[in-house]
XYZ file of N, CA, C and O in Angstrom:
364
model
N 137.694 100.534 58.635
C 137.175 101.673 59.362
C 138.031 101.850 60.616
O 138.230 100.822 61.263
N 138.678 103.215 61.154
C 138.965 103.262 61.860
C 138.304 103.070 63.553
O 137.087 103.218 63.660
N 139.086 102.758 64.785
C 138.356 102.938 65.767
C 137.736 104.320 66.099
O 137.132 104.266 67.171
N 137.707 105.257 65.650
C 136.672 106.347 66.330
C 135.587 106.139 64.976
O 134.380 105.977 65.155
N 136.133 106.168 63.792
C 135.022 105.477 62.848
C 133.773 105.031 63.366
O 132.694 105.622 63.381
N 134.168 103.565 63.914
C 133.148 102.373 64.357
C 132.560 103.185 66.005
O 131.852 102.496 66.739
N 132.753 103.943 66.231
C 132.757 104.529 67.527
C 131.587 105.409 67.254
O 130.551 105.287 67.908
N 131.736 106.382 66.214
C 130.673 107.193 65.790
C 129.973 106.290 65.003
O 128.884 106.765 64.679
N 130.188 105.067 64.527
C 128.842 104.734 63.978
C 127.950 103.880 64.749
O 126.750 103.786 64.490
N 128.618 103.162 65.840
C 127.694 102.553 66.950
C 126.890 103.686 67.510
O 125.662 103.624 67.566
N 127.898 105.206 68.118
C 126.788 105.945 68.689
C 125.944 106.391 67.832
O 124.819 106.660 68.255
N 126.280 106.617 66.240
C 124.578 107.009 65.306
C 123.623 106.259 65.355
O 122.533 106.817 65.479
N 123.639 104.482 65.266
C 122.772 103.689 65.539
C 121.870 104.036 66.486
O 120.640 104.037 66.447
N 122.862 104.419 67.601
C 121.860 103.943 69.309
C 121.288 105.316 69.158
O 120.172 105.330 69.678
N 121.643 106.588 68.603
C 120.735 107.750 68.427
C 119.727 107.668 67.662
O 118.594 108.079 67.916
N 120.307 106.817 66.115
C 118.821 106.163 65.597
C 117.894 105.505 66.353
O 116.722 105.875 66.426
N 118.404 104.418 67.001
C 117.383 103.886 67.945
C 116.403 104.637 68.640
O 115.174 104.600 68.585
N 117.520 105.614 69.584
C 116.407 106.344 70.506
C 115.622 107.240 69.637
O 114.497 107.557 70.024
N 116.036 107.662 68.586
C 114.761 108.637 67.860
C 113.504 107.988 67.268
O 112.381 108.438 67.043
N 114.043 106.822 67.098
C 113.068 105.929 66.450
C 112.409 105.625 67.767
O 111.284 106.112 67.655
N 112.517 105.081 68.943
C 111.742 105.098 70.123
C 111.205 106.217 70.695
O 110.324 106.273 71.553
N 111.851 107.180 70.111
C 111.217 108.081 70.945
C 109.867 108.689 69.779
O 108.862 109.078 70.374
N 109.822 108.768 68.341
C 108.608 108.749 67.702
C 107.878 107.655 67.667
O 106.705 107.821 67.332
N 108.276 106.420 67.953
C 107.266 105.529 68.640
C 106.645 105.925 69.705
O 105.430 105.894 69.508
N 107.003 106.391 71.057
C 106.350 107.182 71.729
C 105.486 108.113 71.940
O 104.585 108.338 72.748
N 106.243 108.913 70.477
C 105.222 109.990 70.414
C 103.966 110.030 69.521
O 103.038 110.836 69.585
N 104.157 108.813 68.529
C 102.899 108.362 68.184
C 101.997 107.595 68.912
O 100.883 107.618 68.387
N 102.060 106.880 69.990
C 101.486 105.738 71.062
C 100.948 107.064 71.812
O 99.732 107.065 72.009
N 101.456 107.863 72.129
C 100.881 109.104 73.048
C 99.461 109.849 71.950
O 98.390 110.017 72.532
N 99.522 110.146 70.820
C 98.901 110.815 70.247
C 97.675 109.600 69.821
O 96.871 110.075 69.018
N 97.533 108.895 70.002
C 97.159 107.578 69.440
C 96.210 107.314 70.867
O 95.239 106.570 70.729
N 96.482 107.933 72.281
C 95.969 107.292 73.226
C 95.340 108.925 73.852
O 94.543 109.068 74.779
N 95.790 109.693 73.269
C 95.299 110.911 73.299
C 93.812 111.088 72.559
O 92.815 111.586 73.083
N 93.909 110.616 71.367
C 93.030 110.481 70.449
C 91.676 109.732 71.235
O 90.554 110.185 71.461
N 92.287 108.385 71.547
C 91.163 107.546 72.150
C 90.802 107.898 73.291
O 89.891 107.106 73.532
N 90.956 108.870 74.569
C 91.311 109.771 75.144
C 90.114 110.581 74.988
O 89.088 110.544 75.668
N 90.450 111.462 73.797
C 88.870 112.076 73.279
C 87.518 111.731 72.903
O 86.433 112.283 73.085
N 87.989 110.350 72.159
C 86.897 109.871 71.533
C 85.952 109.423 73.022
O 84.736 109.602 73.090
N 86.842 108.780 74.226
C 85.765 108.109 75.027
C 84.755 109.446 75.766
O 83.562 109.608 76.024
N 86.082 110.267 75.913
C 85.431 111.662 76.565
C 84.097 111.963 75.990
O 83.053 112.155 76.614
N 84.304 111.976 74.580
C 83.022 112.381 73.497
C 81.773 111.279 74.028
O 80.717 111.495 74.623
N 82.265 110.291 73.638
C 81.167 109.103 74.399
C 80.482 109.408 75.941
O 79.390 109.227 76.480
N 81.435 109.820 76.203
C 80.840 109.866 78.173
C 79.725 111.339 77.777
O 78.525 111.115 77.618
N 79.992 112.047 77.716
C 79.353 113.299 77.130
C 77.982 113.039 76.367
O 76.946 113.687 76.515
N 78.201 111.897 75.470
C 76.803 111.920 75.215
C 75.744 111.240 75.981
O 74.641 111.630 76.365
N 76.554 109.783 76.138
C 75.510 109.309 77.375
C 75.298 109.875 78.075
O 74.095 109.679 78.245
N 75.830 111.059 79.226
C 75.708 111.899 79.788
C 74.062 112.793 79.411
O 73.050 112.787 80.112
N 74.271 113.457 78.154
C 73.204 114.309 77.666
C 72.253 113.402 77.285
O 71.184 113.987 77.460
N 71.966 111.941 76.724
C 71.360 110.773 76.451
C 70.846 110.644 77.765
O 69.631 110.523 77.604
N 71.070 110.608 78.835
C 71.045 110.237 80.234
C 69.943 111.232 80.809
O 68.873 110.809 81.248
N 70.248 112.475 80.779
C 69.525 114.055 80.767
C 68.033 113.879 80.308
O 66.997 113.782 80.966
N 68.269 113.871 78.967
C 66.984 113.711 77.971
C 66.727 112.894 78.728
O 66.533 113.426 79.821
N 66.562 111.420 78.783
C 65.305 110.151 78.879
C 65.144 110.238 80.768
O 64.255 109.554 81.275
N 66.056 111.112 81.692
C 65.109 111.860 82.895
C 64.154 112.693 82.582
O 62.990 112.515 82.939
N 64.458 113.460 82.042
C 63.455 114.596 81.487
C 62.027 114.084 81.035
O 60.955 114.688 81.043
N 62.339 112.748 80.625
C 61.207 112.432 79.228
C 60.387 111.428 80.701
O 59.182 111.321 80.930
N 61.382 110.913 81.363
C 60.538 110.162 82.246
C 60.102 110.763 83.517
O 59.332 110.006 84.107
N 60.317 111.799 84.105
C 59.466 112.847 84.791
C 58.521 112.979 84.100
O 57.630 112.371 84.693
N 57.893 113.625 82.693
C 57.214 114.242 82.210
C 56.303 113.046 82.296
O 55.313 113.143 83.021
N 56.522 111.944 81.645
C 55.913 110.594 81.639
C 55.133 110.221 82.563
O 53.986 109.829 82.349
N 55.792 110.319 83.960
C 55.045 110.671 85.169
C 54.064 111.382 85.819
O 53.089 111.290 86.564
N 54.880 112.256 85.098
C 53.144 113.694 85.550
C 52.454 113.507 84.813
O 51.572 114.365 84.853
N 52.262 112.597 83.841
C 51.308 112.342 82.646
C 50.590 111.537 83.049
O 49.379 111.548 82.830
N 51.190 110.678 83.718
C 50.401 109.236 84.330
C 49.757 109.812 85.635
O 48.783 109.170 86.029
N 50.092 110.827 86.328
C 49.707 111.198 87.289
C 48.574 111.876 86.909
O 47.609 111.694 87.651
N 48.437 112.487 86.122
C 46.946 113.764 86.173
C 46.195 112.661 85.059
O 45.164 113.024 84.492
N 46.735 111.408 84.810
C 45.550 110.703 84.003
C 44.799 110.268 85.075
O 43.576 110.393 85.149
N 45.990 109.414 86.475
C 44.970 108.594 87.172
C 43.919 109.756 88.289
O 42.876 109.393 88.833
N 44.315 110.660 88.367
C 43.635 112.205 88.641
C 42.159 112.160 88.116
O 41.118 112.099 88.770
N 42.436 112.227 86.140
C 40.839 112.352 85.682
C 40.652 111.211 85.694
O 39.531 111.196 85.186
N 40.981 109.815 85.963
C 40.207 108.734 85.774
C 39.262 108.463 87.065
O 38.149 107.937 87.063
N 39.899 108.894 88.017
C 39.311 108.862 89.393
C 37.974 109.648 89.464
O 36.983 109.154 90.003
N 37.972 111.097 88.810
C 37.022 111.914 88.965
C 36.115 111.734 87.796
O 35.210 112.527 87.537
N 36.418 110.544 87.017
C 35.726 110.226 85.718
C 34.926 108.950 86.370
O 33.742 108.817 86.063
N 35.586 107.937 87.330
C 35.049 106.566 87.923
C 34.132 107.627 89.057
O 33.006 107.133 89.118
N 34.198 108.811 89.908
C 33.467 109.227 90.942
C 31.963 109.721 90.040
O 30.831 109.404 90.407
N 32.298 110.602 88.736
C 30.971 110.669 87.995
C 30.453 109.995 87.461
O 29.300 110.326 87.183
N 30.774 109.103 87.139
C 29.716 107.540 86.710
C 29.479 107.341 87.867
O 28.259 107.461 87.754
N 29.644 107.098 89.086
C 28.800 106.475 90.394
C 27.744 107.297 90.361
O 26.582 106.890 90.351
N 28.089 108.533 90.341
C 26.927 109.626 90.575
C 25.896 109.635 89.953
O 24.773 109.611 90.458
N 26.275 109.685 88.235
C 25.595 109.183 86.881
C 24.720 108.172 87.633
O 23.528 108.407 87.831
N 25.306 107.065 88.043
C 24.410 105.424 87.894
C 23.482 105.756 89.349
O 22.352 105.271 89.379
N 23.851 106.401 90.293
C 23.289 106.788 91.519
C 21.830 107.563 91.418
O 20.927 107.546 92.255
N 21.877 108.387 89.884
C 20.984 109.452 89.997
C 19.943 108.558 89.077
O 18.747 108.580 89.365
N 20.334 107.915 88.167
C 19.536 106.864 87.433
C 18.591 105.496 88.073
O 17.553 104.930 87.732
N 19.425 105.367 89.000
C 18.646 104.573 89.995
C 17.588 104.968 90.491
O 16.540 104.346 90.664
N 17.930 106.346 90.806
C 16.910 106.911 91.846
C 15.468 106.896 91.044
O 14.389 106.472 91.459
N 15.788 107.499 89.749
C 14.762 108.133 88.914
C 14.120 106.813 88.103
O 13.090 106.759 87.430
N 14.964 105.917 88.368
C 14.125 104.326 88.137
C 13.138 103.599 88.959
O 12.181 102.889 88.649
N 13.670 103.996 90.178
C 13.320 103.511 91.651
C 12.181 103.930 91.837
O 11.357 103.371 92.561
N 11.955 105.180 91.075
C 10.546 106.071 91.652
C 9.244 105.770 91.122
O 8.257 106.388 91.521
């Protein structure tokens, strides 16, 4: 082989090389792009996962709230109940 021969075939190598590095690259990019989305997708749902079970635990709250509401005005009419029974025993 002549010297410009071996000349152009060292520089085809090192152009092979870099093309071959450089679609290594560009698959490692698309590859981290990908995972990239997928976590995005993840954050997004915990996000809306996150939403819902506030929602559910406010509501939960006001639930517990207007129970201990009628239980109070349910424990004040039994006093009254047992108050008025007394009386009418008493007599």
């Amino acid at each position: 082989m002549t010297p410009t021969g071996k000349i152009m075939e060292a520089a085809l190598n090192e152009l092979r090389q870099a093309i071959s590095g450089l679609e290594n690259a560009v698959e490692m990019r698309i590859e981290h792009q990908r995972e990239q989305g997928e976590i995005e997708g993840e954050v997004r749902r915990v996000h809306a996962d996150r939403s819902k079970l506030a929602q559910e635990l406010d509501q939960a709250e006001f639930r517990a709230n207007r129970l201990e509401e009628v239980n109070r005005e349910v424990s004040r009419r039994l006093v009254t109940a047992m108050e008025t029974i007394r009386a009418v025993l008493d007599r």
